[in-house]
Short mmCIF file of C-alpha atoms in Angstrom, two decimals:
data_model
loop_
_atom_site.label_atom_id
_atom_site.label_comp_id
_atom_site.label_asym_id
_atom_site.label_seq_id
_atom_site.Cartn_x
_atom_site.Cartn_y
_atom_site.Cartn_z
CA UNK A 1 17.01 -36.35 -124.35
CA UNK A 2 18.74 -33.09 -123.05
CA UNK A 3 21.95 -33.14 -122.12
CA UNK A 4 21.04 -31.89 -118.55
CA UNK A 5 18.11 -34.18 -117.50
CA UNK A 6 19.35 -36.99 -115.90
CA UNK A 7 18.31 -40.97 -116.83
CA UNK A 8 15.93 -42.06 -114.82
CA UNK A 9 16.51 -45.69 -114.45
CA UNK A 10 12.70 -46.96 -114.43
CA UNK A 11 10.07 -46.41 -117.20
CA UNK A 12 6.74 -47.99 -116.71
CA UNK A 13 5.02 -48.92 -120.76
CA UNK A 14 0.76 -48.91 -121.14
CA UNK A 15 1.12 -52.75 -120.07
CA UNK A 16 3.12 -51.97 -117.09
CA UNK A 17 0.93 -49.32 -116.25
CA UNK A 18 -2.34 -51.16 -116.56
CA UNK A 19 -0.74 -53.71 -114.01
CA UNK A 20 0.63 -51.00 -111.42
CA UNK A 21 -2.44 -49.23 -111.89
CA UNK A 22 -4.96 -51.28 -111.69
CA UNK A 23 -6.33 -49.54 -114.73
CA UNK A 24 -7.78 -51.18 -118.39
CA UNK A 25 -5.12 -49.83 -121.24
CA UNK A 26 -7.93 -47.14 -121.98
CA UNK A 27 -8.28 -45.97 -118.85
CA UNK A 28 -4.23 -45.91 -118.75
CA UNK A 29 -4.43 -43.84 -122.17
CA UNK A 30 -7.03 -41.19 -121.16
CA UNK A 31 -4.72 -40.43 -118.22
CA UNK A 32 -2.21 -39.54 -120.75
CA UNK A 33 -4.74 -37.83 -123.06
CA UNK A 34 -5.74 -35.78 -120.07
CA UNK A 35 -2.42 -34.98 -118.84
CA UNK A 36 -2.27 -36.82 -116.01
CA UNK A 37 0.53 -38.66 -116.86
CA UNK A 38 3.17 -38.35 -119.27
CA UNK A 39 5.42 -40.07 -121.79
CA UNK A 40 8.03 -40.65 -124.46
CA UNK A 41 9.09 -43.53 -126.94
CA UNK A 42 12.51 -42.28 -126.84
CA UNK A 43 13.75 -45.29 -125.61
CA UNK A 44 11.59 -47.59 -128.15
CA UNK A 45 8.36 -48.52 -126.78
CA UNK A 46 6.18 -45.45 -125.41
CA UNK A 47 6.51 -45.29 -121.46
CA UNK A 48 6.31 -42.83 -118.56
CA UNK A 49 8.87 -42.76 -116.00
CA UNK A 50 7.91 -44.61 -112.55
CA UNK A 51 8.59 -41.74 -110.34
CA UNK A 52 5.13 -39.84 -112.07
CA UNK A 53 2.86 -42.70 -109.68
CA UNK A 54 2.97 -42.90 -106.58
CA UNK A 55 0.77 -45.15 -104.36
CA UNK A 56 -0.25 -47.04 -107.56
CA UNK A 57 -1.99 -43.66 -108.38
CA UNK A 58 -0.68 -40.88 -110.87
CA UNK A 59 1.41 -38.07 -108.77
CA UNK A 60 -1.87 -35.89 -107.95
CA UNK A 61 0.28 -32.60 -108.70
CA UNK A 62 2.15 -33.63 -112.20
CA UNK A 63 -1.38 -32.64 -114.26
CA UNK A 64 -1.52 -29.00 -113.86
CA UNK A 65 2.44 -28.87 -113.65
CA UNK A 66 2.26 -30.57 -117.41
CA UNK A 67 -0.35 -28.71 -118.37
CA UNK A 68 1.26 -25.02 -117.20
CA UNK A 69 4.44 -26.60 -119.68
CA UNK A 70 2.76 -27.63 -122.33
CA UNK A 71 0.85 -23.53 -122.76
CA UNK A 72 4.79 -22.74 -122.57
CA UNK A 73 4.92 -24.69 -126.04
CA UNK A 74 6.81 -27.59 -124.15
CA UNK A 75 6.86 -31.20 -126.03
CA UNK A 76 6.22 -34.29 -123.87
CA UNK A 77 10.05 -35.27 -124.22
CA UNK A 78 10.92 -31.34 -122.78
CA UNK A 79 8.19 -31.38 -120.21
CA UNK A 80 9.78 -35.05 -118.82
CA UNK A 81 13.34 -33.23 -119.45
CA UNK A 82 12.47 -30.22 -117.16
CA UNK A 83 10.84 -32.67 -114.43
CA UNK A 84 13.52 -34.72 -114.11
CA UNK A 85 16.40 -32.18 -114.47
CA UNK A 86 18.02 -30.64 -111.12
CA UNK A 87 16.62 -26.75 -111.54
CA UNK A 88 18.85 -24.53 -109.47
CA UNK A 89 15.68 -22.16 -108.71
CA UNK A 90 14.59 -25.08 -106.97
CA UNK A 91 17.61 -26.09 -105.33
CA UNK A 92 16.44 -29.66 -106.64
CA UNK A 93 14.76 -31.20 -109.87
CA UNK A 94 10.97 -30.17 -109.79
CA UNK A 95 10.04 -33.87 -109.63
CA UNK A 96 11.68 -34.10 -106.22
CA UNK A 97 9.76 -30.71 -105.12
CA UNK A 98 6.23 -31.88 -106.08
CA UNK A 99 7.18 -35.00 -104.62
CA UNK A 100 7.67 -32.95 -101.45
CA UNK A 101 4.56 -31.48 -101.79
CA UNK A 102 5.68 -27.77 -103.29
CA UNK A 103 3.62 -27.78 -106.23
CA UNK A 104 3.30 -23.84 -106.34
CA UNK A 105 6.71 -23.50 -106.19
CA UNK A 106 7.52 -25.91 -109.17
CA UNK A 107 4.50 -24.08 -110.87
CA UNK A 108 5.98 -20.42 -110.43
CA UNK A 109 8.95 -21.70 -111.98
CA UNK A 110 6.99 -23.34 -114.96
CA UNK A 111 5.15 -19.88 -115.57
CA UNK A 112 8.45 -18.40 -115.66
CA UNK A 113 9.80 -20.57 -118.67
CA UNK A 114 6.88 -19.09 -120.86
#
């Protein structure tokens, strides 16, 4: 993990998922395949932080935020880094400004890293 992203203290594996989610594990995994979600086994098992779902849905903004990342040649570990992490263009970490509903923002900034 980057020095600057912060630990987020809740990290949701495929069986926790399928349960929040109301999903089968391969519905859970073609979210991930299709970017809607995100993940890392950094901390042993592969899981996505909690904060990506909201309303036992994934965050309806996160896919084309991950997706403008990963054509900036971000890895799923940097992409999670950069969400979580406060970015002082933002004023907060992007997570917390698509949260807030400022996905073009977040995105403008994402562009920018390319």
């Amino acid at each position: 993990m980057s020095e600057n992203a912060p630990e987020t203290s809740v990290w949701l594996t495929i069986p926790e998922l399928v349960e929040v989610l109301d999903e089968t594990p391969g519905r859970v995994r073609r979210l991930l395949d299709e970017h809607y979600l995100v993940g890392s086994r950094r901390n042993g098992a592969f899981a996505v932080p909690a904060v990506f779902i909201v309303d036992a849905r994934p965050l309806s903004s996160l896919r084309g935020t991950v997706m403008v990342l990963q054509d900036a040649a971000f890895s799923d570990d940097e992409i999670i880094d950069w969400l979580l992490a406060e970015e002082e263009s933002l004023g907060r970490s992007p997570i917390e400004a698509l949260l807030a509903g400022h996905k073009s923002e977040v995105r403008r900034v994402a562009r920018a890293l390319a």
